[in-house]
Coordinates of C-alpha atoms and ligand atoms in Angstrom, one line a residue:
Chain I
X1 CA -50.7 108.7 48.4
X2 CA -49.7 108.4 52.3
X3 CA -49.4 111.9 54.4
X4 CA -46.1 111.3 56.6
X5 CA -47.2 113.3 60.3
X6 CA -46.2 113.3 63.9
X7 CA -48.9 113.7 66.1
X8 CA -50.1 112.2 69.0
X9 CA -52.0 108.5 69.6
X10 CA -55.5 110.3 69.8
X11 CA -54.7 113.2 67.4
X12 CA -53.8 110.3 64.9
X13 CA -56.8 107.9 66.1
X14 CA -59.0 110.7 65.6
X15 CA -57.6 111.9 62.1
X16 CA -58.8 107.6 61.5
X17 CA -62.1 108.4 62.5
X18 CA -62.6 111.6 60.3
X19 CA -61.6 109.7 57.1
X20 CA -63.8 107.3 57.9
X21 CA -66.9 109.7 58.5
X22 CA -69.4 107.5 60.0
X23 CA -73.1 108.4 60.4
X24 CA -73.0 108.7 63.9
X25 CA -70.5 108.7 66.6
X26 CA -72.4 109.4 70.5
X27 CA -69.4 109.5 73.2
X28 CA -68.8 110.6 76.9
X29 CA -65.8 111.8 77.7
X30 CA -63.3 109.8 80.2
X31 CA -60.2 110.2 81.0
X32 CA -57.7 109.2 79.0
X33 CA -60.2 109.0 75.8
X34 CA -61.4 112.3 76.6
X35 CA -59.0 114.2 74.1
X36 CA -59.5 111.6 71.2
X37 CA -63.8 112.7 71.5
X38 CA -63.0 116.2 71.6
X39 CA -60.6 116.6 68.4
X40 CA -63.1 114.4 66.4
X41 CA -65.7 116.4 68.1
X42 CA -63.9 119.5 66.2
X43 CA -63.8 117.7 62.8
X44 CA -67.8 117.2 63.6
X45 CA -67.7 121.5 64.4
X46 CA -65.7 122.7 61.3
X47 CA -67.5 120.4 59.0
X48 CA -64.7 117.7 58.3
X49 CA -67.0 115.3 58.7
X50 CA -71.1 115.0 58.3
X51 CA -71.4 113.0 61.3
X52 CA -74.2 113.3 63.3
X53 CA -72.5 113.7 67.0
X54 CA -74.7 112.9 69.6
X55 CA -73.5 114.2 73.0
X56 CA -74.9 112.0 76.0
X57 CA -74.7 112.3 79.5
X58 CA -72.9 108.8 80.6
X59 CA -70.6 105.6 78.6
X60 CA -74.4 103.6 79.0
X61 CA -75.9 106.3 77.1
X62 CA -73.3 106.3 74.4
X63 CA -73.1 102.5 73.9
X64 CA -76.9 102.9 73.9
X65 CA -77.2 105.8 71.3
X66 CA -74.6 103.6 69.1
X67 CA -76.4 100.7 69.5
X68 CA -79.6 102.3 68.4
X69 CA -77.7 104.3 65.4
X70 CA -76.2 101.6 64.2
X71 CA -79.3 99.3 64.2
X72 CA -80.9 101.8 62.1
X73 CA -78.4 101.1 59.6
X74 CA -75.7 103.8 59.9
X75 CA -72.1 103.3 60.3
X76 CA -71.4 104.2 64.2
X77 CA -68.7 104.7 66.6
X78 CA -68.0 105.4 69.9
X79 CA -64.9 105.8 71.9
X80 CA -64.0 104.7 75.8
X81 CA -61.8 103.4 78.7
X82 CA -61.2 102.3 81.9
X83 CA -64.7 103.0 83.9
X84 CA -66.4 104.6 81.3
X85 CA -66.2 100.8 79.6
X86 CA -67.4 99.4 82.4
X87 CA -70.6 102.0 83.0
X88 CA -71.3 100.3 79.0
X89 CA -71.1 96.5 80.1
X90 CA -74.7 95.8 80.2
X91 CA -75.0 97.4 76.8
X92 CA -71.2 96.5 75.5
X93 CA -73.1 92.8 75.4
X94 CA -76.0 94.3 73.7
X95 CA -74.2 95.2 70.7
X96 CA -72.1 92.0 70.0
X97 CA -75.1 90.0 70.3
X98 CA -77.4 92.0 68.1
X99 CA -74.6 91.5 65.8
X100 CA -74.1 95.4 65.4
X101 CA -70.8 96.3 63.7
X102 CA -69.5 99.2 65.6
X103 CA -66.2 100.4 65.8
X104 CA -65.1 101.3 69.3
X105 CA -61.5 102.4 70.2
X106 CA -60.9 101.8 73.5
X107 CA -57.4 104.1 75.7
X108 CA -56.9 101.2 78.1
X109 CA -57.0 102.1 81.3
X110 CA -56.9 100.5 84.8
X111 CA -60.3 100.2 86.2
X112 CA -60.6 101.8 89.9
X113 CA -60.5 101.1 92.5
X114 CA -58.3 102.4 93.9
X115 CA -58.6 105.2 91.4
X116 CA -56.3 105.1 88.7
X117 CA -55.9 106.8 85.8
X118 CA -52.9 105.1 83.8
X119 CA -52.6 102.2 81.7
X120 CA -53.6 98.2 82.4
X121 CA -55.7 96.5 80.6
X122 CA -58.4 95.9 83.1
X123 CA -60.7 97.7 81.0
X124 CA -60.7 95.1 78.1
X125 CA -60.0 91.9 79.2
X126 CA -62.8 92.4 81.4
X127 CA -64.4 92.8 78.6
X128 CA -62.9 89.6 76.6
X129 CA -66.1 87.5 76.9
X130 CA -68.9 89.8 75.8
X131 CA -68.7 89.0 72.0
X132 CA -66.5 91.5 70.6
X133 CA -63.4 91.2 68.1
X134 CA -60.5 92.8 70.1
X135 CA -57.0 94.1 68.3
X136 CA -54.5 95.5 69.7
X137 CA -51.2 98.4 68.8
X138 CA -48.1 98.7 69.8
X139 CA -48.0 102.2 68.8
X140 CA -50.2 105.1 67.1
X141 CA -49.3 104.3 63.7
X142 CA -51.4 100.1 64.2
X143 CA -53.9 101.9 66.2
X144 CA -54.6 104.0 62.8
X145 CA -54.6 100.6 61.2
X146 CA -56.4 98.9 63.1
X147 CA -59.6 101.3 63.3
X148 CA -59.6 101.3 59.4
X149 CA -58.9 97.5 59.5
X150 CA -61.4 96.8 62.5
X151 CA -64.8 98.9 59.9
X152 CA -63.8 96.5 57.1
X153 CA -64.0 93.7 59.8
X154 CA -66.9 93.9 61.7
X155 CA -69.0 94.7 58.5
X156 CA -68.0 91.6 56.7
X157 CA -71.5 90.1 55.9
X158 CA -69.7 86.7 57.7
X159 CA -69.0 88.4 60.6
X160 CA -71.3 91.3 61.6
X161 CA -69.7 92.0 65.4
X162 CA -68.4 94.9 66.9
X163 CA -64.6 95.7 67.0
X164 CA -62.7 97.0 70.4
X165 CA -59.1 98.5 68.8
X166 CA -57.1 99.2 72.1
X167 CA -54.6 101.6 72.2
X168 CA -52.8 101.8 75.6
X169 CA -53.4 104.9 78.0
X170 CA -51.3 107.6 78.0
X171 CA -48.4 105.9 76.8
X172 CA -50.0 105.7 73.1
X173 CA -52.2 108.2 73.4
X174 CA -50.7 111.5 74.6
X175 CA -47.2 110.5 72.9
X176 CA -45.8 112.0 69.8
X177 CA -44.9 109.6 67.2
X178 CA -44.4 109.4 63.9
X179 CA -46.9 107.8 61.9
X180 CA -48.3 107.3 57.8
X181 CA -51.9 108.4 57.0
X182 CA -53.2 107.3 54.5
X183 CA -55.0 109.5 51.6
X184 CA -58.7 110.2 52.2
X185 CA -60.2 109.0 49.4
X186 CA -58.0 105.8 49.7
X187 CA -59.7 105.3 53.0
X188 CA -63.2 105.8 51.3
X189 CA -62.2 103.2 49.1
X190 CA -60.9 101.1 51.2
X191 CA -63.4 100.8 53.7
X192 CA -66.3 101.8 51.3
X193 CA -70.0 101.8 51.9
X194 CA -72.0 99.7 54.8
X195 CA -74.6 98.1 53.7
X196 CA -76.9 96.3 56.4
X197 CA -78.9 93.6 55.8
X198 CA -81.7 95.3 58.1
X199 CA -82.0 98.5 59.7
X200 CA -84.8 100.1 62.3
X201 CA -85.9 103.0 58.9
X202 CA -86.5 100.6 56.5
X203 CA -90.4 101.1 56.8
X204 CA -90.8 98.7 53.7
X205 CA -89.4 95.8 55.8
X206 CA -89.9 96.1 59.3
X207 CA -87.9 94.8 61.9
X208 CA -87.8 94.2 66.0
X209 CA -84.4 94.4 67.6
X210 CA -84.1 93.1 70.7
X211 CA -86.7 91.0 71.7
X212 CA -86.8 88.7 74.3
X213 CA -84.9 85.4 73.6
X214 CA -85.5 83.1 76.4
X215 CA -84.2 79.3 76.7
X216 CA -86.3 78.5 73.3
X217 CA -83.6 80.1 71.3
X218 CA -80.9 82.0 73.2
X219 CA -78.5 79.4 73.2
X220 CA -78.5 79.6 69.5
X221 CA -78.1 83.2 68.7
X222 CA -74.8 82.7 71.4
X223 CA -74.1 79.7 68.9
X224 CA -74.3 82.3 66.0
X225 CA -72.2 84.6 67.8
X226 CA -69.5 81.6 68.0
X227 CA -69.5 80.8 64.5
X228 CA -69.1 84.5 63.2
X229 CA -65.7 84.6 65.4
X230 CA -64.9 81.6 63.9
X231 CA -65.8 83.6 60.3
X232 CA -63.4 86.3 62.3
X233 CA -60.8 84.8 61.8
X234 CA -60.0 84.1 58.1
X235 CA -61.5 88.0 57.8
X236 CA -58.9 89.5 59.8
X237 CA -56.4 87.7 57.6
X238 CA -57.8 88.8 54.4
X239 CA -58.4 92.2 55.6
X240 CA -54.8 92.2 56.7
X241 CA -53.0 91.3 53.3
X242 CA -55.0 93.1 51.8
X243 CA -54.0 96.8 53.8
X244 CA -50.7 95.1 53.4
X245 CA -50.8 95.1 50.1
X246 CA -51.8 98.7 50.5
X247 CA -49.6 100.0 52.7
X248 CA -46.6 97.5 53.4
X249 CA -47.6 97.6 56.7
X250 CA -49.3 94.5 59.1
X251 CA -49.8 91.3 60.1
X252 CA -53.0 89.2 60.5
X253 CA -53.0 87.7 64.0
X254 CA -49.2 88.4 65.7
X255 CA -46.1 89.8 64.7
X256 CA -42.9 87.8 65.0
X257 CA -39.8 89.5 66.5
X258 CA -36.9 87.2 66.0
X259 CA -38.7 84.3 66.8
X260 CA -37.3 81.8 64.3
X261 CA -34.2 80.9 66.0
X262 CA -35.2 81.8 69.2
X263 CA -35.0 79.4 72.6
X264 CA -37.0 81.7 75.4
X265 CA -39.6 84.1 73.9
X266 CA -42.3 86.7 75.3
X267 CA -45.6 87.0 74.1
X268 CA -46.7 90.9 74.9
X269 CA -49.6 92.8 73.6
X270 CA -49.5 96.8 73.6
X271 CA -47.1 99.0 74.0
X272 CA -45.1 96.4 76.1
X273 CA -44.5 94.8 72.9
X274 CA -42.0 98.0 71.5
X275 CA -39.9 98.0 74.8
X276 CA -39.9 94.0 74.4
X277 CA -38.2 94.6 71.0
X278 CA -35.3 96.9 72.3
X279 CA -34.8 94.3 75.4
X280 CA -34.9 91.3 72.4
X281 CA -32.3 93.4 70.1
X282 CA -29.5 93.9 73.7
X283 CA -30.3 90.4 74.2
X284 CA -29.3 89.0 70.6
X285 CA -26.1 91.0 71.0
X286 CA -25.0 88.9 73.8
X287 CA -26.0 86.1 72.2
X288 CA -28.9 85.0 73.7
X289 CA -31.5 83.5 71.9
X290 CA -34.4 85.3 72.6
X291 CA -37.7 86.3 70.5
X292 CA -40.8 88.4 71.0
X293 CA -44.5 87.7 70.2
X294 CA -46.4 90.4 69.9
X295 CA -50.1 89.4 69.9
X296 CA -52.4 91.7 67.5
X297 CA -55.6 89.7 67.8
X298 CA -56.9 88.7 71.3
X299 CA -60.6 87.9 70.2
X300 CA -60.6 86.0 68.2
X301 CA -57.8 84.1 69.7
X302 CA -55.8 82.5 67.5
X303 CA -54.8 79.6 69.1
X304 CA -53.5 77.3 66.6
X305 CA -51.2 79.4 65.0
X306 CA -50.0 80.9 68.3
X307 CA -48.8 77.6 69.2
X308 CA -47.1 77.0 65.6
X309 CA -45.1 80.1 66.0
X310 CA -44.3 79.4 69.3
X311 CA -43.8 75.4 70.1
X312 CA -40.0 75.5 69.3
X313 CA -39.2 78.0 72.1
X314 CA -37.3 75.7 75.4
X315 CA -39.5 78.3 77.5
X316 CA -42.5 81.3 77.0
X317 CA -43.3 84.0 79.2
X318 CA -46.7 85.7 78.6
X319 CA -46.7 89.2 79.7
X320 CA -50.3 90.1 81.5
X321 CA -51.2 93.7 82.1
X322 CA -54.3 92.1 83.6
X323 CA -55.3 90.4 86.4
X324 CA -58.2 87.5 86.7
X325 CA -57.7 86.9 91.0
X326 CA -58.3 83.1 89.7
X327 CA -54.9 82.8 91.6
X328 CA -53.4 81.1 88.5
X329 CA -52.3 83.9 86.2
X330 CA -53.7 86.7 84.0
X331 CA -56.3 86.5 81.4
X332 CA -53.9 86.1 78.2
X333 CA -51.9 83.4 79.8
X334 CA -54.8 81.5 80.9
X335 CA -56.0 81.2 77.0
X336 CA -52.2 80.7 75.6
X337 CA -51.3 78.0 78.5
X338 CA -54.9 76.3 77.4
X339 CA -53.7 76.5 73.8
X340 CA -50.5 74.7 74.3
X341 CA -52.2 72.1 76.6
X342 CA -53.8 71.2 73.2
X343 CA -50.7 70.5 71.5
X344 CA -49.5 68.8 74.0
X345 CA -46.0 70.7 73.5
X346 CA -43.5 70.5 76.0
X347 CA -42.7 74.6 76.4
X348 CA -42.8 75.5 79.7
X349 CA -45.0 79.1 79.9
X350 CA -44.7 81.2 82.4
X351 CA -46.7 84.4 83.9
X352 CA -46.0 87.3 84.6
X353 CA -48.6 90.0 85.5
X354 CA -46.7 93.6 85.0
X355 CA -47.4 97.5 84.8
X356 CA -50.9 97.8 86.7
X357 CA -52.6 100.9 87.2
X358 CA -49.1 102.3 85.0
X359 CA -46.0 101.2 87.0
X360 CA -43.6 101.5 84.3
X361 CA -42.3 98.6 82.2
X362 CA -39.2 99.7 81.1
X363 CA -36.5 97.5 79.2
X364 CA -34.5 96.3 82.4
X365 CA -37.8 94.7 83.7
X366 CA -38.4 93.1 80.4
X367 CA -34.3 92.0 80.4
X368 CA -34.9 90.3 83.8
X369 CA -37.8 88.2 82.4
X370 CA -35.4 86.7 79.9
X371 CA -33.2 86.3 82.7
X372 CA -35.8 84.3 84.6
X373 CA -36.5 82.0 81.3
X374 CA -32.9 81.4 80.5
X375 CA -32.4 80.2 84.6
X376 CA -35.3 78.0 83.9
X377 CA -33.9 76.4 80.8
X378 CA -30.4 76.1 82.7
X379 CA -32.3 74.4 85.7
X380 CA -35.3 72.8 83.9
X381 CA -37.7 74.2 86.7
X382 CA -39.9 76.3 87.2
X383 CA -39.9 77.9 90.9
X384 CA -42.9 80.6 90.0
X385 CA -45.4 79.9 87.2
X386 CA -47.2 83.4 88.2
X387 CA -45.0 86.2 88.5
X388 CA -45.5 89.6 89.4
X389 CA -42.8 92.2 87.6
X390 CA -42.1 95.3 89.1
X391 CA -44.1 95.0 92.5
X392 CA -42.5 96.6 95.5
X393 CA -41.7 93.4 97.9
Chain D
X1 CA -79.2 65.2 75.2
X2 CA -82.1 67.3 73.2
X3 CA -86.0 67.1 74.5
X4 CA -88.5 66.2 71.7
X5 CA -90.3 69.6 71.3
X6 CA -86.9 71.4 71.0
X7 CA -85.7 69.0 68.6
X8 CA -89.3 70.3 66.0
X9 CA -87.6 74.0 66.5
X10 CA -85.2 75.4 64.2
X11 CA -81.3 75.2 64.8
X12 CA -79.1 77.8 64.6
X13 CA -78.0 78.2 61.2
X14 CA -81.6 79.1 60.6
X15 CA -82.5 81.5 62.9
X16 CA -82.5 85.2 62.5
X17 CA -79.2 86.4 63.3
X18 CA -78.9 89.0 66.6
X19 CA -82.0 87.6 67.5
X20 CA -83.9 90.1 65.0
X21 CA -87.8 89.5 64.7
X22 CA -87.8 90.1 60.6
X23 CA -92.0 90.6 60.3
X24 CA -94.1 93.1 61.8
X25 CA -97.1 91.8 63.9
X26 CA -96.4 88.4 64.4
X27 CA -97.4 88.6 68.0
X28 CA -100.8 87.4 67.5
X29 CA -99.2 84.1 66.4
X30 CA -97.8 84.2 70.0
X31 CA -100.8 82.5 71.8
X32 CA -100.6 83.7 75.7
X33 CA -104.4 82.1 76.4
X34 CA -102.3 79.2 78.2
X35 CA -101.5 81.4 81.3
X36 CA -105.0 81.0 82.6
X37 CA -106.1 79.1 85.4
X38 CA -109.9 80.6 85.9
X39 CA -112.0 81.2 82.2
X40 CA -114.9 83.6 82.4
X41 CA -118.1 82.5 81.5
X42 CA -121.3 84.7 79.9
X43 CA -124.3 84.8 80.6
X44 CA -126.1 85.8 77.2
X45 CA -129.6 86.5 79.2
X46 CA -128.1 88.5 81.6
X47 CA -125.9 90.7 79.6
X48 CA -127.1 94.5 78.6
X49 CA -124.2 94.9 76.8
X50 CA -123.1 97.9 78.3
X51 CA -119.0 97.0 77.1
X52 CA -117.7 97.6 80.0
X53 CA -116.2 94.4 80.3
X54 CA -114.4 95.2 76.7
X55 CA -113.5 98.6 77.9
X56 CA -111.9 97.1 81.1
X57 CA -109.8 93.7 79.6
X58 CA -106.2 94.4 79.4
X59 CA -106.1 92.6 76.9
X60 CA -109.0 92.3 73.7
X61 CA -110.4 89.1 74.4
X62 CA -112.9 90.3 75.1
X63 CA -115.5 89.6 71.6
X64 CA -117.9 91.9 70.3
X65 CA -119.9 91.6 67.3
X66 CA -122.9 93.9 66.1
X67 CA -122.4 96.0 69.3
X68 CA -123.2 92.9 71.0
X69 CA -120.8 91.2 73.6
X70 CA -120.5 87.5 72.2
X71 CA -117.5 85.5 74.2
X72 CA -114.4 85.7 74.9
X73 CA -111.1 85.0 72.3
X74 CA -109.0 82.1 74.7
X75 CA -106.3 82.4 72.6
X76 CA -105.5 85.3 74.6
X77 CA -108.1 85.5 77.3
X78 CA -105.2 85.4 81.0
X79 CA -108.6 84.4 83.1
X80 CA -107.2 87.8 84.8
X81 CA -111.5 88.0 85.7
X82 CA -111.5 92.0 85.4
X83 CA -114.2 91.7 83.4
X84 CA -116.0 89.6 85.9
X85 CA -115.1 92.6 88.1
X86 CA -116.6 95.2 86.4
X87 CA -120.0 94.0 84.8
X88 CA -122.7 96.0 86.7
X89 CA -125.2 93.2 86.4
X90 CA -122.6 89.8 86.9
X91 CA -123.3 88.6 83.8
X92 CA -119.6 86.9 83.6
X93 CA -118.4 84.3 86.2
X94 CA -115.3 82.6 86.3
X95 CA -115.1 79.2 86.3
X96 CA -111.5 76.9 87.1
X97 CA -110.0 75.6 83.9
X98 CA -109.1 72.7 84.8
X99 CA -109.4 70.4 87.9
X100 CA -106.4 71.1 90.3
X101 CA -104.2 68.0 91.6
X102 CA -105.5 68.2 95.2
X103 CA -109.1 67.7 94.1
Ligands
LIG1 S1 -110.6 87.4 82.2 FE1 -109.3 89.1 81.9 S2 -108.3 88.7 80.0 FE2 -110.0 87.3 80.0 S3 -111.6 88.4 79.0 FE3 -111.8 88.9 81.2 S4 -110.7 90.8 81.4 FE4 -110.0 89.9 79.5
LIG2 S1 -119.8 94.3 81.3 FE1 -121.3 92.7 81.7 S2 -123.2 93.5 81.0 FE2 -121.6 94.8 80.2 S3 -121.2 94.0 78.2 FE3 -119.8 93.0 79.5 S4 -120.8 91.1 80.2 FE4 -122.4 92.4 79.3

């Protein structure tokens, strides 16, 4: 039984976090995850929920406090974005390599400076290499998905990492949308009970987290860390089919939009992704041969089948709402570009960094990027591999 | 290319995951008597076994047995020489461990 609503991102996000109840959630409020704390904050004040809510006084506190719940066994969350992620960084490492499983949504934001509120995804890829399973939505509706996906995930005895499900600033989370919630106790059963192979109160068998690991064995806990992505992987695909089976609704690692037949394609992730799909549909009724990508999964990366979905395109553009200031492109780009290199596929990709600090993407902008690729297929060259969509000259 | 002594240790499939110590008290198996440069010596004769050398050692090398001051444990002794320090009648010296390379 499925509750049909329309709510906003966070109101929707938060209604996620209530069914799944977890011991302990400790959060700081920053803007724009500030409302998503404080509705789940009033399921924790009318007794929705038995979680113990711990109430710190910074984002390094509350990655702290979850870090110490959840290596005394319990089942803890935390919510962030923009700064507030990157006040957690030394901590945000902490947990991924103590192998803690904790579900943390993240309401990307651009990290200052300047100052800057709205969406980018600064926030997380920043965040790419520091151990943790990263999904992305396109709307509310696979951000509600993903957070009950992401427990089930990061649990999974061959996996045992912490989850990031980022839900774009703003544009997600403040929206109205209509979206499917699941029943409660189909979310209890779903998810079901954590069960830790250790935890800080087990007086019978006792523990010490966080020791010092110096060059004697450091490399191989970061080896462990490898392999349980690698574990990830095949987990994110079960845990996929198996919600589909569920629900009817997901996909494991991307979602293909028209892609079979296409000749230029965009791979987006976010939000991006839904205005993508309108500029896809004007497109096809011209004629033109264009696809969309739509990249769920960004750690793990899913390389391999990326480039199976993709190597038939004449030309890619991946859309980065990111920059690296390598000077050769954003931080999705980089790893899909690398991917093809592999294959050694002949598609020509293409950047092209968009929407920082919330400069609006809208469906013209994306139209003009399948202008650019079908000019490059006519001329067979590529003028600009890095581009930068909707920057005032 | 893997050194010798690494090569003894265990590989990663079979260590702890998240770096997890999974026994209490295993410190003591942690020998830190190596750090030492200078070991401290007794002088049984001299001693009046007041304890204030095992009051003072940071650490509890430091050996008493029948209220009597006996040695030290080098297992865990850092030849820090507080004890040295503090004995009201210099009944502990400190001598070098080892020859250094300039001699
Ligand atoms: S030298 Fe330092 S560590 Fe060694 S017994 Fe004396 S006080 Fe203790
Ligand atoms: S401080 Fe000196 S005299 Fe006192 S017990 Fe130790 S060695 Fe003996």
């Amino acid at each position: 039984m499925s509750n049909k609503v329309a709510l906003t991102g966070h109101e929707i996000l938060a209604n996620a976090m209530r069914q799944i109840n977890p011991d302990v959630v400790a959060a700081y409020p920053i803007t724009p995850q500030t409302e998503l704390v404080q509705l789940f904050s009033q399921f924790v004040a009318d007794g929705k929920v038995d979680t113990d809510f711990v109430t710190v006084e910074s984002e390094h506190s509350a990655m702290s406090a979850t870090v110490g719940a959840s290596a005394g066994g319990a089942r803890a969350m935390t919510a962030t974005a923009a700064n507030g992620l990157g006040l957690m960084w030394e901590v945000v490492y902490i947990a991924a390599s103590t192998r803690l499983p904790i579900v943390m949504p993240v309401v990307n934001r651009a990290l200052s400076g300047p100052i800057n509120i709205h969406c980018d995804h600064s926030d997380s890829m920043g965040a790419r290499d520091s151990g943790w399973i990263q999904l992305y939505a396109e709307d509310a509706q696979e951000a509600y998905d993903n957070a009950l996906q992401a427990i089930r995930i990061g649990e999974h005895e061959d996996v045992r990492l912490p989850v990031m499900v980022n839900m774009d600033g703003f544009i997600i989370s403040h929206a109205v949308e209509n979206a499917e919630l699941l029943a409660d106790k189909d979310v209890k059963e779903f998810i079901g009970d954590y069960n830790p192979d250790h935890s800080l109160l087990d007086p019978e068998n006792q523990i010490t987290v966080g020791p010092v690991d110096l060059q004697d064995f450091y490399f191989e806990h970061k080896r462990q860390q490898i392999d349980a992505m690698e574990n990830a992987k095949d987990v994110i695909a079960d845990v996929a089919q198996e919600y589909k089976e569920m629900t009817g609704r997901g996909v494991e690692y991307f979602e293909e939009y028209k892609l079979d037949d296409a000749e230029i394609g965009i791979l987006a992730l976010g939000s991006t992704a839904g205005t993508a799909k309108v500029a896809v549909d004007q497109l096809r009724e011209q004629g033109v041969k264009a696809g969309l990508l739509k990249l769920r999964v960004f750690r793990p990366f899913p390389s391999e089948e990326l480039v199976e979905a993709l190597k038939h395109l004449d030309v890619l553009a991946v859309m980065d709402r990111a920059e690296t200031f390598s000077t050769t492109g954003g931080p999705v780009f980089a790893d899909v570009r690398s991917a093809f290199y592999d294959a050694k596929s002949d598609v020509e990709v293409v950047n092209y960094v968009y929407g920082l600090g919330g400069r609006d993407t809208r469906v013209e902008d994306v139209v003009s990027v399948y202008e650019d690729l079908q000019e490059i297929t006519a001329s067979g060259k590529v003028d600009n591999r890095v581009n930068y969509l909707g920057v005032r000259e | 290319m893997t050194a010798k002594k690494d090569a003894q240790k265990p590989g990663w499939k079979d260590v702890p995951e998240g770096g997890l110590i999974l026994e209490s008290g295993n410190a003591t198996e942690y020998k830190t008597g190596g750090w030492r440069t200078h070991r401290p010596e007794l002088d049984k004769d001299q001693c009046i076994n007041c304890h204030r050398c095992w009051v003072y050692c940071p650490d509890s090398a430091i050996v008493s047995e029948d209220e009597e001051v006996t040695g030290f444990d080098h297992d865990y002794c850092k030849g820090c020489g507080i004890c040295a320090h503090e004995c009201p009648v210099d009944a502990i010296s400190m001598i070098k461990e080892e020859p250094s390379t300039e001699e």
